[in-house]
Tab-separated table of C-alpha atoms in Angstrom:
chain	number	residue	atom	x	y	z
M	1	MET	CA	-180.985	132.283	46.113
M	2	ASN	CA	-177.504	130.890	47.080
M	3	LYS	CA	-179.905	129.274	49.571
M	4	ILE	CA	-181.432	127.423	46.811
M	5	LYS	CA	-178.098	127.060	44.763
M	6	GLN	CA	-175.976	124.749	46.609
M	7	THR	CA	-179.158	122.088	47.612
M	8	PRO	CA	-178.998	119.040	45.590
M	9	ARG	CA	-182.558	119.259	44.080
M	10	PHE	CA	-181.753	123.380	42.440
M	11	LEU	CA	-178.040	121.296	41.452
M	12	ALA	CA	-180.185	118.386	39.879
M	13	MET	CA	-182.812	120.404	38.122
M	14	GLU	CA	-179.787	122.495	36.530
M	15	LEU	CA	-177.444	119.280	35.458
M	16	LEU	CA	-180.268	117.763	34.380
M	17	VAL	CA	-181.446	120.312	31.943
M	18	LYS	CA	-176.950	120.649	31.098
M	19	ILE	CA	-178.008	116.946	30.211
M	20	ARG	CA	-180.351	117.849	28.220
M	21	GLU	CA	-179.955	120.732	26.429
M	22	GLN	CA	-176.175	120.564	25.677
M	23	LYS	CA	-175.710	116.535	25.567
M	24	THR	CA	-173.579	116.997	28.893
M	25	TYR	CA	-172.738	113.089	29.434
M	26	SER	CA	-174.264	112.290	33.029
M	27	ASN	CA	-170.688	110.895	34.714
M	28	ILE	CA	-168.672	114.187	33.569
M	29	GLY	CA	-171.421	116.567	34.153
M	30	LEU	CA	-171.793	114.994	37.604
M	31	ASN	CA	-168.211	115.069	38.434
M	32	GLN	CA	-167.599	118.506	37.921
M	33	VAL	CA	-170.788	119.664	39.632
M	34	ILE	CA	-170.076	117.561	43.188
M	35	LYS	CA	-166.601	119.317	42.485
M	36	GLN	CA	-167.909	122.828	41.949
M	37	SER	CA	-170.319	122.754	44.793
M	38	GLU	CA	-168.605	121.203	47.588
M	39	LEU	CA	-171.650	119.179	48.642
M	40	SER	CA	-171.423	117.056	51.888
M	41	VAL	CA	-170.732	113.122	51.157
M	42	LYS	CA	-174.145	112.926	51.849
M	43	ASP	CA	-175.582	115.850	49.313
M	44	ALA	CA	-173.460	114.185	47.239
M	45	ARG	CA	-174.700	110.897	46.802
M	46	LEU	CA	-178.549	112.142	47.027
M	47	LEU	CA	-177.441	114.888	43.997
M	48	THR	CA	-176.281	111.662	42.030
M	49	THR	CA	-179.803	109.493	43.306
M	50	LEU	CA	-181.899	112.231	41.545
M	51	VAL	CA	-179.925	113.135	37.885
M	52	TYR	CA	-179.002	109.005	37.765
M	53	GLY	CA	-183.163	108.753	38.851
M	54	VAL	CA	-184.836	110.297	36.629
M	55	LEU	CA	-182.456	109.641	33.547
M	56	GLN	CA	-183.485	105.847	34.239
M	57	TYR	CA	-187.064	106.393	34.168
M	58	ARG	CA	-187.091	109.569	32.460
M	59	LEU	CA	-190.028	107.715	29.803
M	60	THR	CA	-192.037	106.964	33.437
M	61	LEU	CA	-191.870	109.942	34.639
M	62	GLU	CA	-192.942	111.266	31.736
M	63	TYR	CA	-195.742	109.622	31.256
M	64	GLU	CA	-196.768	109.965	35.216
M	65	LEU	CA	-196.412	114.130	34.181
M	66	LYS	CA	-198.103	114.227	31.239
M	67	PRO	CA	-201.911	114.032	31.747
M	68	PHE	CA	-200.962	117.315	34.637
M	69	ILE	CA	-199.847	119.573	32.265
M	70	LYS	CA	-201.687	118.390	28.615
M	71	ASN	CA	-203.267	121.704	28.818
M	72	ALA	CA	-200.628	123.602	29.665
M	73	ARG	CA	-198.558	125.800	26.849
M	74	LYS	CA	-195.008	124.998	26.535
M	75	ILE	CA	-193.257	124.495	29.699
M	76	ASP	CA	-189.732	125.771	30.066
M	77	THR	CA	-187.195	122.538	30.236
M	78	TRP	CA	-185.635	123.534	34.010
M	79	VAL	CA	-189.872	123.537	35.009
M	80	LYS	CA	-190.339	119.790	33.489
M	81	GLU	CA	-187.205	118.829	34.956
M	82	LEU	CA	-188.197	119.992	38.376
M	83	LEU	CA	-191.659	118.762	37.697
M	84	LEU	CA	-189.719	115.091	36.455
M	85	LEU	CA	-187.720	115.105	39.928
M	86	ALA	CA	-190.723	115.504	42.136
M	87	ILE	CA	-192.411	112.944	40.703
M	88	TYR	CA	-189.298	110.439	40.712
M	89	GLN	CA	-188.805	111.767	44.705
M	90	LEU	CA	-192.122	110.689	45.401
M	91	GLN	CA	-192.198	107.001	43.342
M	92	TYR	CA	-188.928	105.815	44.404
M	93	LEU	CA	-187.322	107.546	47.552
M	94	ASP	CA	-189.585	106.474	50.383
M	95	LYS	CA	-187.083	108.350	53.199
M	96	ILE	CA	-188.215	111.964	52.023
M	97	PRO	CA	-190.952	112.761	52.740
M	98	LYS	CA	-193.584	114.308	50.898
M	99	HIS	CA	-193.391	117.491	52.859
M	100	ALA	CA	-189.855	118.100	51.928
M	101	ILE	CA	-190.585	117.122	48.162
M	102	PHE	CA	-193.420	119.791	47.947
M	103	ASN	CA	-191.445	122.598	49.470
M	104	GLU	CA	-188.379	122.625	48.205
M	105	THR	CA	-189.816	122.228	44.621
M	106	ILE	CA	-191.728	124.921	45.411
M	107	GLU	CA	-189.854	126.894	46.676
M	108	ILE	CA	-187.405	126.494	43.703
M	109	ALA	CA	-190.039	127.501	41.376
M	110	LYS	CA	-190.406	130.415	43.079
M	111	VAL	CA	-186.835	131.675	43.437
M	112	LYS	CA	-185.790	130.542	39.824
M	113	GLY	CA	-189.390	132.050	38.047
M	114	HIS	CA	-191.858	134.265	38.648
M	115	ALA	CA	-195.112	134.046	41.180
M	116	GLY	CA	-196.805	132.710	37.717
M	117	THR	CA	-194.574	129.369	38.131
M	118	ARG	CA	-194.626	128.764	41.763
M	119	LYS	CA	-198.926	129.072	41.091
M	120	PHE	CA	-198.592	126.538	38.502
M	121	VAL	CA	-195.537	124.036	40.326
M	122	THR	CA	-198.217	124.301	42.980
M	123	GLY	CA	-201.279	123.160	41.282
M	124	ILE	CA	-199.732	120.202	39.406
M	125	LEU	CA	-198.111	119.130	43.094
M	126	HIS	CA	-201.656	119.150	44.709
M	127	ALA	CA	-203.658	117.388	41.971
M	128	ILE	CA	-200.906	114.307	41.644
M	129	GLU	CA	-201.750	114.237	45.474
M	130	ARG	CA	-205.331	114.556	45.127
M	131	GLU	CA	-205.587	112.379	41.759
M	132	GLY	CA	-202.397	109.877	42.177
M	133	LEU	CA	-200.521	109.243	39.136
M	134	SER	CA	-201.367	107.200	36.082
M	135	SER	CA	-200.864	103.231	35.978
M	136	ILE	CA	-199.562	101.084	33.254
M	137	ASP	CA	-201.327	98.741	33.780
M	138	ARG	CA	-203.641	99.525	30.645
M	139	LEU	CA	-200.456	99.608	28.482
M	140	ASN	CA	-199.528	96.035	26.459
M	141	GLY	CA	-197.015	94.675	24.827
M	142	THR	CA	-193.512	96.911	23.544
M	143	LYS	CA	-195.395	99.898	24.898
M	144	LYS	CA	-196.345	98.671	28.708
M	145	LEU	CA	-192.470	97.715	28.528
M	146	SER	CA	-191.115	100.515	27.286
M	147	ILE	CA	-192.840	102.918	29.726
M	148	GLN	CA	-192.241	100.512	33.031
M	149	TYR	CA	-188.543	100.269	32.222
M	150	SER	CA	-188.004	103.349	30.267
M	151	VAL	CA	-186.547	102.086	27.079
M	152	PRO	CA	-187.456	103.457	23.972
M	153	GLU	CA	-189.617	100.830	22.159
M	154	TRP	CA	-187.328	100.565	18.729
M	155	ILE	CA	-184.821	99.059	21.563
M	156	ILE	CA	-187.186	96.619	22.804
M	157	GLN	CA	-188.054	95.467	19.083
M	158	GLN	CA	-184.612	94.567	17.986
M	159	LEU	CA	-183.931	92.645	21.287
M	160	LEU	CA	-187.036	90.756	20.504
M	161	ASN	CA	-185.615	90.155	16.756
M	162	VAL	CA	-182.734	88.026	18.793
M	163	VAL	CA	-184.306	86.876	22.076
M	164	ASP	CA	-187.344	85.793	23.920
M	165	GLU	CA	-189.365	88.107	25.880
M	166	LYS	CA	-188.508	86.984	28.923
M	167	LYS	CA	-184.841	87.613	28.247
M	168	VAL	CA	-185.599	91.084	27.038
M	169	GLU	CA	-187.553	91.728	30.221
M	170	ALA	CA	-184.951	90.508	32.119
M	171	ILE	CA	-182.169	92.809	30.176
M	172	LEU	CA	-184.733	96.234	30.854
M	173	ALA	CA	-184.781	95.191	34.567
M	174	SER	CA	-181.049	95.296	34.718
M	175	VAL	CA	-180.584	98.100	33.128
M	176	ASN	CA	-181.614	100.618	35.927
M	177	GLN	CA	-179.474	98.903	38.553
M	178	LYS	CA	-176.602	100.316	39.911
M	179	PRO	CA	-173.564	99.367	37.890
M	180	HIS	CA	-170.729	98.008	40.394
M	181	ASP	CA	-166.844	99.064	40.153
M	182	SER	CA	-164.882	96.831	38.669
M	183	LEU	CA	-160.858	97.154	37.654
M	184	ARG	CA	-158.162	95.454	35.454
M	185	VAL	CA	-154.733	94.338	37.596
M	186	ASN	CA	-151.907	95.377	35.891
M	187	GLN	CA	-149.956	92.171	35.724
M	188	VAL	CA	-146.853	94.012	34.156
M	189	LYS	CA	-146.561	95.784	37.652
M	190	ILE	CA	-148.494	93.633	40.450
M	191	ASP	CA	-150.296	89.723	41.043
M	192	ILE	CA	-154.088	89.889	41.653
M	193	GLN	CA	-153.515	88.739	45.302
M	194	THR	CA	-151.190	91.072	45.922
M	195	LEU	CA	-153.746	94.401	44.424
M	196	GLN	CA	-156.377	92.853	46.565
M	197	ASN	CA	-154.126	93.434	49.771
M	198	LYS	CA	-153.009	96.602	49.262
M	199	LEU	CA	-156.500	97.892	48.221
M	200	LEU	CA	-158.039	96.320	51.374
M	201	GLU	CA	-155.344	98.063	53.230
M	202	GLU	CA	-156.701	101.800	51.681
M	203	GLY	CA	-160.170	100.582	52.404
M	204	ILE	CA	-161.351	98.636	49.516
M	205	LYS	CA	-162.534	95.358	49.390
M	206	THR	CA	-163.084	93.736	46.117
M	207	LYS	CA	-163.399	90.156	44.503
M	208	GLN	CA	-162.722	88.035	41.738
M	209	SER	CA	-165.056	88.894	38.549
M	210	PRO	CA	-167.233	85.766	37.182
M	211	LEU	CA	-165.927	86.928	34.256
M	212	ALA	CA	-163.054	88.273	33.053
M	213	ALA	CA	-159.535	86.280	34.471
M	214	GLU	CA	-157.558	89.640	34.560
M	215	GLY	CA	-160.911	91.622	36.613
M	216	LEU	CA	-162.019	92.497	40.126
M	217	ILE	CA	-165.253	93.905	41.082
M	218	ALA	CA	-164.814	96.205	43.761
M	219	GLU	CA	-167.345	96.047	46.603
M	220	SER	CA	-167.458	99.556	48.341
M	221	GLY	CA	-164.795	102.817	47.846
M	222	HIS	CA	-163.648	105.360	45.755
M	223	LEU	CA	-161.229	103.587	43.258
M	224	ALA	CA	-159.525	106.237	41.457
M	225	GLY	CA	-158.697	107.606	44.713
M	226	THR	CA	-156.334	104.883	45.826
M	227	ALA	CA	-152.174	104.913	46.048
M	228	ALA	CA	-152.361	101.373	43.875
M	229	PHE	CA	-154.401	103.362	41.194
M	230	ASN	CA	-152.218	106.442	40.752
M	231	ALA	CA	-149.504	104.201	40.804
M	232	GLY	CA	-150.524	102.164	37.587
M	233	ASP	CA	-151.168	98.455	39.499
M	234	PHE	CA	-154.889	98.832	37.685
M	235	ILE	CA	-156.853	100.928	35.008
M	236	ILE	CA	-161.197	101.099	36.051
M	237	GLN	CA	-162.564	99.035	33.121
M	238	ASP	CA	-165.856	97.603	33.306
M	239	GLU	CA	-165.082	93.349	32.873
M	240	SER	CA	-166.821	93.107	29.571
M	241	ALA	CA	-164.161	95.227	27.664
M	242	MET	CA	-161.879	92.912	29.115
M	243	LEU	CA	-163.115	90.427	27.415
M	244	VAL	CA	-161.654	91.449	24.093
M	245	ALA	CA	-158.221	91.596	24.705
M	246	GLU	CA	-158.631	88.032	26.168
M	247	THR	CA	-160.625	86.011	23.818
M	248	MET	CA	-157.324	87.452	21.033
M	249	LYS	CA	-155.176	84.503	22.571
M	250	ILE	CA	-152.487	86.803	21.590
M	251	ASN	CA	-148.295	85.783	21.320
M	252	PRO	CA	-145.801	87.986	22.481
M	253	SER	CA	-144.181	88.895	19.424
M	254	ASP	CA	-147.553	89.739	17.997
M	255	GLN	CA	-147.931	92.873	15.543
M	256	ILE	CA	-151.076	94.219	16.743
M	257	LEU	CA	-153.140	96.859	15.022
M	258	ASP	CA	-155.609	98.508	17.550
M	259	ALA	CA	-157.636	99.979	14.776
M	260	CYS	CA	-160.067	102.031	17.036
M	261	ALA	CA	-158.090	102.511	20.190
M	262	ALA	CA	-159.214	105.620	22.915
M	263	PRO	CA	-159.033	105.529	25.691
M	264	GLY	CA	-156.622	102.941	25.505
M	265	GLY	CA	-158.074	100.115	28.028
M	266	LYS	CA	-157.769	97.464	25.774
M	267	THR	CA	-154.408	98.570	23.931
M	268	THR	CA	-152.595	98.827	26.988
M	269	GLN	CA	-154.324	95.203	28.007
M	270	MET	CA	-153.026	93.520	24.884
M	271	ALA	CA	-149.926	95.299	25.067
M	272	ALA	CA	-149.061	94.032	28.841
M	273	GLN	CA	-149.435	90.513	27.094
M	274	LEU	CA	-146.374	91.323	24.827
M	275	SER	CA	-142.349	90.802	24.750
M	276	PRO	CA	-139.711	93.965	23.591
M	277	LYS	CA	-140.534	92.106	20.355
M	278	GLY	CA	-144.354	92.836	20.261
M	279	LYS	CA	-145.817	96.143	19.171
M	280	VAL	CA	-149.437	97.611	19.376
M	281	THR	CA	-149.991	100.152	16.861
M	282	ALA	CA	-152.848	101.850	18.065
M	283	LEU	CA	-155.253	104.288	15.850
M	284	ASP	CA	-157.598	106.910	16.305
M	285	ILE	CA	-158.996	110.121	14.530
M	286	HIS	CA	-158.643	112.233	17.189
M	287	GLN	CA	-154.606	113.586	18.487
M	288	ASN	CA	-156.402	114.260	21.892
M	289	LYS	CA	-157.753	110.941	22.318
M	290	LEU	CA	-154.204	109.155	21.351
M	291	ASN	CA	-152.682	111.784	24.052
M	292	LEU	CA	-155.094	109.501	26.602
M	293	VAL	CA	-153.810	106.610	25.198
M	294	ARG	CA	-150.110	107.299	25.897
M	295	GLN	CA	-150.968	108.686	29.151
M	296	ASN	CA	-152.315	105.133	29.802
M	297	ALA	CA	-149.553	103.301	28.376
M	298	ASN	CA	-146.968	105.424	30.370
M	299	LYS	CA	-148.923	104.807	33.784
M	300	LEU	CA	-149.225	101.655	33.279
M	301	GLY	CA	-145.638	100.697	32.112
M	302	VAL	CA	-146.421	99.713	28.694
M	303	ALA	CA	-145.405	102.671	26.229
M	304	ASN	CA	-142.382	100.626	24.910
M	305	ARG	CA	-145.029	98.197	23.330
M	306	VAL	CA	-147.070	100.772	22.085
M	307	GLU	CA	-146.981	103.362	18.972
M	308	THR	CA	-149.884	105.764	17.876
M	309	LEU	CA	-151.221	107.134	15.051
M	310	ALA	CA	-153.673	109.775	14.248
M	311	LEU	CA	-155.558	108.178	11.488
M	312	ASP	CA	-158.656	107.101	10.286
M	313	ALA	CA	-159.401	103.157	10.386
M	314	ARG	CA	-161.424	103.188	6.696
M	315	LYS	CA	-157.897	104.848	5.309
M	316	VAL	CA	-155.621	102.226	6.878
M	317	GLN	CA	-154.159	101.260	3.758
M	318	THR	CA	-152.124	104.349	2.874
M	319	GLN	CA	-149.984	103.678	5.232
M	320	PHE	CA	-149.952	100.136	5.874
M	321	ASN	CA	-148.626	96.776	3.320
M	322	ALA	CA	-151.051	94.093	3.452
M	323	GLU	CA	-150.472	91.529	5.642
M	324	SER	CA	-148.556	93.459	8.135
M	325	PHE	CA	-150.523	92.372	10.995
M	326	ASP	CA	-150.518	89.016	13.043
M	327	GLN	CA	-153.733	90.845	14.597
M	328	VAL	CA	-156.171	93.223	14.186
M	329	LEU	CA	-158.558	94.382	16.700
M	330	VAL	CA	-161.646	96.326	15.543
M	331	ASP	CA	-163.088	98.136	18.755
M	332	ALA	CA	-165.725	99.934	16.417
M	333	PRO	CA	-167.702	103.124	16.944
M	334	CYS	CA	-170.932	101.907	17.915
M	335	SER	CA	-174.302	102.883	19.600
M	336	GLY	CA	-173.556	102.303	23.348
M	337	ILE	CA	-177.099	100.238	23.651
M	338	GLY	CA	-174.898	97.938	26.030
M	339	LEU	CA	-174.003	100.763	28.115
M	340	MET	CA	-177.361	101.856	29.326
M	341	ARG	CA	-176.702	100.854	32.875
M	342	ARG	CA	-173.363	103.464	33.479
M	343	LYS	CA	-175.161	106.214	30.579
M	344	PRO	CA	-178.666	105.740	31.581
M	345	GLU	CA	-179.187	109.202	28.634
M	346	ILE	CA	-177.773	107.284	25.782
M	347	ARG	CA	-181.186	105.276	25.172
M	348	TYR	CA	-182.743	108.465	24.241
M	349	GLU	CA	-180.201	110.298	21.991
M	350	LYS	CA	-180.115	107.277	19.747
M	351	THR	CA	-182.197	106.131	16.986
M	352	LEU	CA	-182.821	102.879	14.620
M	353	GLN	CA	-181.602	105.020	11.585
M	354	ASP	CA	-178.003	105.990	13.871
M	355	SER	CA	-177.785	101.887	14.627
M	356	LYS	CA	-177.645	101.665	10.688
M	357	ASN	CA	-175.474	104.576	9.735
M	358	LEU	CA	-173.155	103.033	12.155
M	359	ALA	CA	-173.106	99.482	11.378
M	360	GLN	CA	-171.964	100.696	7.589
M	361	ILE	CA	-169.042	102.466	9.168
M	362	GLN	CA	-168.106	99.432	11.135
M	363	PHE	CA	-168.583	97.309	7.575
M	364	ASP	CA	-166.517	100.184	6.131
M	365	ILE	CA	-163.675	99.596	9.181
M	366	LEU	CA	-163.511	96.207	8.505
M	367	ASP	CA	-163.500	95.766	5.286
M	368	ALA	CA	-160.503	98.249	5.343
M	369	VAL	CA	-158.353	96.569	7.392
M	370	ALA	CA	-158.940	92.678	6.484
M	371	SER	CA	-155.820	92.797	4.333
M	372	LEU	CA	-153.331	93.969	6.570
M	373	VAL	CA	-154.407	90.479	8.787
M	374	LYS	CA	-151.498	88.185	7.682
M	375	VAL	CA	-152.710	84.338	6.751
M	376	GLY	CA	-153.596	82.078	9.583
M	377	GLY	CA	-153.741	85.778	11.747
M	378	LYS	CA	-156.427	87.020	13.209
M	379	LEU	CA	-159.663	90.041	13.018
M	380	THR	CA	-161.441	90.754	15.965
M	381	TYR	CA	-164.420	92.638	16.271
M	382	SER	CA	-166.271	93.909	19.142
M	383	THR	CA	-168.671	96.498	20.023
M	384	CYS	CA	-170.287	97.578	23.806
M	385	THR	CA	-173.954	97.389	21.694
M	386	ILE	CA	-176.414	94.660	22.040
M	387	LEU	CA	-178.204	95.078	19.184
M	388	PRO	CA	-177.718	92.816	16.101
M	389	THR	CA	-177.523	95.465	13.586
M	390	GLU	CA	-174.523	96.349	14.869
M	391	ASN	CA	-172.949	93.101	15.788
M	392	GLN	CA	-173.826	89.613	14.226
M	393	SER	CA	-175.681	90.963	10.999
M	394	VAL	CA	-172.452	93.295	10.570
M	395	VAL	CA	-169.609	90.383	10.780
M	396	ASN	CA	-172.470	88.131	8.180
M	397	ARG	CA	-172.215	91.035	5.879
M	398	PHE	CA	-168.266	91.168	6.039
M	399	LEU	CA	-167.920	87.565	5.494
M	400	LYS	CA	-170.151	87.424	2.540
M	401	GLN	CA	-167.927	90.295	1.072
M	402	HIS	CA	-164.568	88.666	2.548
M	403	PRO	CA	-164.725	84.582	1.907
M	404	GLU	CA	-160.838	84.609	2.782
M	405	PHE	CA	-162.210	84.305	6.384
M	406	GLU	CA	-163.651	82.508	8.554
M	407	GLN	CA	-165.478	82.824	11.963
M	408	LYS	CA	-164.387	80.911	14.826
M	409	LYS	CA	-166.360	80.450	18.177
M	410	THR	CA	-165.691	83.547	20.556
M	411	GLN	CA	-163.411	81.671	23.827
M	412	THR	CA	-162.383	82.821	27.127
M	413	GLU	CA	-160.152	81.661	30.042
M	414	ASN	CA	-163.686	81.260	31.815
M	415	ASN	CA	-165.544	79.696	29.568
M	416	ILE	CA	-168.411	82.279	29.296
M	417	LYS	CA	-171.081	80.982	27.615
M	418	GLU	CA	-169.747	77.992	26.618
M	419	GLN	CA	-172.735	76.135	25.529
M	420	ARG	CA	-174.083	78.678	23.365
M	421	THR	CA	-174.978	77.529	19.577
M	422	GLU	CA	-173.778	80.814	18.200
M	423	LEU	CA	-170.100	81.615	16.951
M	424	GLY	CA	-169.671	85.437	18.367
M	425	LEU	CA	-170.091	86.070	21.707
M	426	THR	CA	-173.000	88.357	23.259
M	427	ILE	CA	-172.863	89.268	26.906
M	428	TYR	CA	-176.235	90.939	27.924
M	429	PRO	CA	-176.357	93.702	30.739
M	430	ASP	CA	-178.344	90.946	32.815
M	431	ASP	CA	-176.030	88.243	32.570
M	432	TYR	CA	-173.456	89.225	34.457
M	433	GLN	CA	-174.212	92.670	35.649
M	434	SER	CA	-171.732	94.134	33.053
M	435	ASP	CA	-171.915	96.269	30.328
M	436	GLY	CA	-173.640	94.670	26.810
M	437	PHE	CA	-170.888	93.280	24.538
M	438	PHE	CA	-170.394	91.881	21.490
M	439	ILE	CA	-167.146	89.826	20.315
M	440	ALA	CA	-166.467	87.875	17.097
M	441	THR	CA	-163.175	86.044	16.025
M	442	LEU	CA	-162.166	85.837	12.188
M	443	VAL	CA	-159.345	83.909	10.959
M	444	LYS	CA	-158.153	84.757	7.676
M	445	LYS	CA	-157.763	81.144	5.799
């Protein structure tokens, strides 16, 4: 059993079951398994490839497995994940020989299950070898796109409401690609060029982000293990997320409310642009998440410009007077569908109803904070989703309810998508190979 337990395939199967049944986040689960199992670098890489591969292509793999198990009684989750792993390797990993995939899959079935499990798994693998896997060619429309790219049909239909089919296909193709690592330079402590040189000394080559003015993309290496990271010279943050504070055009003395602040990436980015006269008041419902905001603020050297308060953003009027803030940021809780590349399992966990429920919460937060914005002040609304239900639809509803606000065209320092006709800025995952994001800029007349 021990011999099997430490193999990347066995560990991948166990982690996939955990993600499935206990809703463990893939990135957190992987980090824990790699730490606990003392895998070699090569095996840790294979484990990561296997877990993300099955998560990214789950709908495709389930479609291919279905004909072979349709007459089987209910099979255990672990057996199903083991078979999906085998199909993923056969389909997508051409450097692993078929006999190695078959032998270890059968061995795991025998050790973890019993003789009957081994026989069942062996029979399916041999049937796959004999008959081949189902083609998607007989499918069409959104069903075909859904199985081909392993994205639920409801998400595809939502995207088709705002962009054409060619664009939807480009988005879908991009979300199964490997995300790149990006960081935001903490210019309170260091300038961009000095940080690049410092990272180069640690073997990490970086290039300027085309998207965010303070962003760098790492071409290789482990960012969180560097001396510069530990010193607070940078924070690991997606390029799209960096655009939010950038579009706010902050003045040094601004009083800012960050209504949904944790874990603090945007809080600290805003604070970095303030003088001692300015302040960010960071809210979150959960005290433990605010601890993370404080940790980040301390590490990045901006703690003297950040104040935290445990509060539901829908209840801000119990704590603050009208027109207390020059700027309010609502980086709203959302479905996270823009993060599919980084968190592949998110696409299977959410439904259209979840998105609609979140849209109501998003509206309620905007509605609650509206009175706190000074006349001439700015309310910025952002989400890490690409679904229209949670983005421009929420803004339109808010503007109807609050005619004292006007939506202005959202502008970034690098003039991203400057030619667009829409006022809001939507970054799709295929645009810059970053997370999907939406930002709207609302000014109080």
